[in-house]
């Protein structure tokens, strides 16, 4: 019987990222997928700034940025004219090293992740399907069907369901998946086109016609159209062609389609699982939460699930943390998923609802209101922080303590580029570390040296105060770079107490 530490079901971006992080942390994994090959078509496009920040830990960021396309702004159109433009670059430049929306289609994204995983000696086992599994106190036993149709058993310490909306793992653990299905049918088309909306920026039509977004792709005059069809056409979604979709929205955005390279239709659901964990089984990505494509959040949220869970699994498997550390996965991720589904649902409903009132709000009120609202920098900043996911935090979570400056335990560490020094440069390592902005006292330095915890001290500059950091305070960073503990005294006893209370043992310094 094959054995492994973590059996990962599903080789989409979520499963691949989980496999990469665990492998880098020294955890043995198996990753299976029932498809014969990686996807050759793609629905997910956006790689948000927070994902790019976290990808530094796998040395992936530069490759993703180089192979994709930066989107500097989003444009809202009404009645055939551009009504508002929101620049990402101007509003996000002081908040993250990546102040833009990045387009990197999921099929290309998956191939890059597979390349990196294979370089670490792990291959996706194709045409291999999970049939069932038994969730025991000391491990799981999974029944798999391989490419030869033979069924074999696999023992693992944990199983991770990254197997999408129809997840076998979720069905097996029996947790509910409440929510609903949007009445509209979505279509996606990769096209070669021309016109003012094919200029490398994102364009969205808010007219009374079917919803349409024009997403730029790498390459000249290439774009992805994501839209909806309503009325009686939605009843024959499986037979729709590009000629069947409404050309009103396309004409409103003045898109001249010269060639359609790919076209598909699909239904979209909005659901969140009631639980993300049962015993030794975990749900991640679309297996745990699905929602509308509004805002380009889905794939990024699944990747965030994987990164949150990976370091916790690694610590527990290595015997450096108790099992209750794993309970923090659901505690930290399920609330965000519920808020995300609710938010994207409201945004999508506004953009696609029919009726006179909805049309009036979109075509008359929105064009007047949106330019005035986004003229305020705090509004633009809030929009960018939300969409880019840099605002996501785990405040009030079981692993979060303290506050120093404006930074709370559970926050993403604020990014600060001061005098050419990037305080995120130290975050490439997957380990616990301490940051001090100002001066670190001798006791703290001695404690960090004795415990082999990296201590990074940044000479105080006004720019750090502007980022919300407290002078001479200590910030304990988790292996996923979120702030675990913020303390204004800078005294090491709070670190000692934190690790003792959590039952976490620090790994040797030469660990991954």
mmCIF file of C-alpha atoms in Angstrom, residues 50 53 95-97 385 389-394 407-408 410-415 424 481-483:
data_model
loop_
_atom_site.group_PDB
_atom_site.id
_atom_site.type_symbol
_atom_site.label_atom_id
_atom_site.label_comp_id
_atom_site.label_asym_id
_atom_site.label_seq_id
_atom_site.Cartn_x
_atom_site.Cartn_y
_atom_site.Cartn_z
ATOM 1 C CA UNK A 50 -1.107 39.589 -2.668
ATOM 2 C CA UNK A 53 3.855 38.911 -2.903
ATOM 3 C CA UNK A 95 1.049 49.827 -0.911
ATOM 4 C CA UNK A 96 2.691 46.879 -2.660
ATOM 5 C CA UNK A 97 5.593 46.087 -4.976
ATOM 6 C CA UNK A 385 -6.737 47.036 -1.222
ATOM 7 C CA UNK A 389 -6.386 41.062 -1.346
ATOM 8 C CA UNK A 390 -3.686 42.987 0.535
ATOM 9 C CA UNK A 391 -6.419 44.002 2.985
ATOM 10 C CA UNK A 392 -7.093 40.367 3.934
ATOM 11 C CA UNK A 393 -6.175 39.792 7.571
ATOM 12 C CA UNK A 394 -6.608 37.253 10.353
ATOM 13 C CA UNK A 407 -0.482 46.968 12.801
ATOM 14 C CA UNK A 408 -2.433 44.217 14.550
ATOM 15 C CA UNK A 410 -3.110 38.821 11.989
ATOM 16 C CA UNK A 411 -2.424 41.673 9.559
ATOM 17 C CA UNK A 412 -0.417 41.459 6.399
ATOM 18 C CA UNK A 413 2.883 43.173 7.155
ATOM 19 C CA UNK A 414 2.740 46.642 5.550
ATOM 20 C CA UNK A 415 5.090 47.016 2.621
ATOM 21 C CA UNK A 424 9.601 42.364 1.998
ATOM 22 C CA UNK A 481 4.468 36.228 6.205
ATOM 23 C CA UNK A 482 1.386 37.390 8.152
ATOM 24 C CA UNK A 483 1.975 39.102 11.490
#
